[in-house]
Structure formats: C-alpha cells, structure tokens
Short mmCIF file of C-alpha atoms in Angstrom, two decimals:
data_model
loop_
_atom_site.label_atom_id
_atom_site.label_comp_id
_atom_site.label_asym_id
_atom_site.label_seq_id
_atom_site.Cartn_x
_atom_site.Cartn_y
_atom_site.Cartn_z
CA GLU A 46 -28.71 -18.61 -3.42
CA PRO A 47 -26.34 -16.90 -5.87
CA ILE A 48 -25.89 -13.15 -5.99
CA GLU A 49 -26.07 -11.57 -9.42
CA VAL A 50 -23.51 -8.81 -9.89
CA THR A 51 -23.72 -6.37 -12.77
CA VAL A 52 -20.65 -4.32 -13.65
CA ARG A 53 -21.36 -0.83 -14.97
CA ASP A 54 -19.23 2.18 -15.73
CA SER A 55 -20.72 3.77 -12.60
CA GLY A 56 -20.01 0.82 -10.26
CA LEU A 57 -21.36 -2.54 -9.16
CA ILE A 58 -24.99 -3.58 -8.77
CA ALA A 59 -25.66 -6.67 -6.64
CA ASP A 60 -29.06 -8.38 -6.65
CA GLU A 61 -29.75 -10.90 -3.90
CA ARG A 62 -33.07 -12.26 -2.65
CA GLY A 63 -35.05 -9.26 -3.86
CA THR A 64 -32.56 -6.72 -2.53
CA ARG A 65 -30.53 -4.48 -4.84
CA THR A 66 -27.33 -2.80 -3.70
CA GLU A 67 -25.50 -0.27 -5.85
CA VAL A 68 -21.93 0.76 -5.03
CA ALA A 69 -20.16 3.46 -7.04
CA TRP A 70 -16.58 2.74 -8.09
CA SER A 71 -15.51 5.85 -6.18
CA ARG A 72 -16.47 4.07 -2.91
CA PHE A 73 -13.75 1.43 -3.35
CA VAL A 74 -10.38 2.33 -1.87
CA ARG A 75 -8.39 -0.80 -2.66
CA PHE A 76 -8.52 -3.75 -5.03
CA ARG A 77 -6.83 -7.10 -4.38
CA GLU A 78 -6.68 -10.13 -6.59
CA ALA A 79 -6.14 -13.73 -5.58
CA GLU A 80 -6.12 -16.86 -7.73
CA ASN A 81 -9.87 -17.48 -7.49
CA HIS A 82 -11.44 -14.15 -6.58
CA PHE A 83 -11.20 -10.38 -6.38
CA LEU A 84 -11.57 -8.32 -3.20
CA LEU A 85 -12.92 -4.78 -3.50
CA TYR A 86 -12.37 -2.78 -0.31
CA ARG A 87 -14.62 0.05 0.85
CA SER A 88 -12.52 0.44 4.00
CA ALA A 89 -9.73 -1.47 5.75
CA ASP A 90 -12.12 -4.17 7.00
CA LEU A 91 -15.15 -3.95 4.69
CA TYR A 92 -14.86 -5.61 1.31
CA THR A 93 -16.84 -7.29 -1.43
CA ILE A 94 -15.75 -10.69 -2.75
CA VAL A 95 -16.17 -11.29 -6.48
CA PRO A 96 -15.44 -14.93 -7.39
CA LYS A 97 -13.76 -15.42 -10.74
CA ARG A 98 -15.91 -18.50 -11.38
CA GLY A 99 -18.84 -16.11 -11.84
CA PHE A 100 -17.40 -14.82 -15.10
CA SER A 101 -18.23 -16.75 -18.26
CA ARG A 102 -15.07 -15.84 -20.19
CA VAL A 103 -11.43 -15.04 -19.43
CA ALA A 104 -11.90 -11.79 -21.36
CA ASP A 105 -14.61 -10.80 -18.85
CA ILE A 106 -12.20 -11.39 -15.95
CA GLU A 107 -9.58 -9.25 -17.65
CA ALA A 108 -12.07 -6.47 -18.36
CA PHE A 109 -13.29 -6.52 -14.74
CA ARG A 110 -9.68 -6.38 -13.50
CA GLU A 111 -8.99 -3.30 -15.63
CA VAL A 112 -12.11 -1.45 -14.52
CA ALA A 113 -11.65 -2.28 -10.82
CA GLN A 114 -7.96 -1.46 -10.89
CA GLU A 115 -8.55 1.91 -12.53
CA ALA A 116 -11.41 2.75 -10.18
CA SER A 117 -9.63 1.89 -6.94
CA HIS A 118 -6.17 3.21 -7.91
CA VAL A 119 -4.51 0.53 -5.75
CA HIS A 120 -4.07 -3.03 -7.01
CA GLU A 121 -2.39 -5.91 -5.23
CA THR A 122 -2.02 -9.50 -6.31
CA VAL A 123 -1.99 -11.79 -3.30
CA GLU A 124 -1.79 -15.46 -2.54
CA ILE A 125 -4.45 -16.42 -0.03
CA GLY A 126 -4.76 -19.78 1.61
#
C-alpha cells in the first residue's frame, strides 16, 4: 500500500494505513540524492526514503530538493547500486 507524503513548510507528513507521522524539517540532519530517490536522515542510521517517481512533475522534484537541502544544510548527490 502506498504512503502519501505531504510536503509543508514545517516538514513532512506521511499517511500510511490510518497512521499519520509528522516530522519537522529541523529533525533532518542530512539529505542525500540518488538517481531515483531522496534520503532524508534523522540520524546516521535512520532515514526516510522519498522516491522520485512519487512526484508528478519535474518542477515538484526540484522544489522538494530545494526545500530539503535548505532544511538539512547538508546535501550530497550519490550513486547507489
């Protein structure tokens, strides 16, 4: 079942199977980008995966990148796999 993620100025809201999780941008310490997804780290080994296929437009991917990059203050582009 897909997870619906809403991007707000305050952070991310994830809705999955009747459960809502809200994470403020200030909780993310690192942001990584790969070809097909973004990784938002809350610690060295705890991260949220945001697949790029979930965005309907390239402009939405670019906007998300800008917000996440600004919020986490650390951005890395990586090749995974």
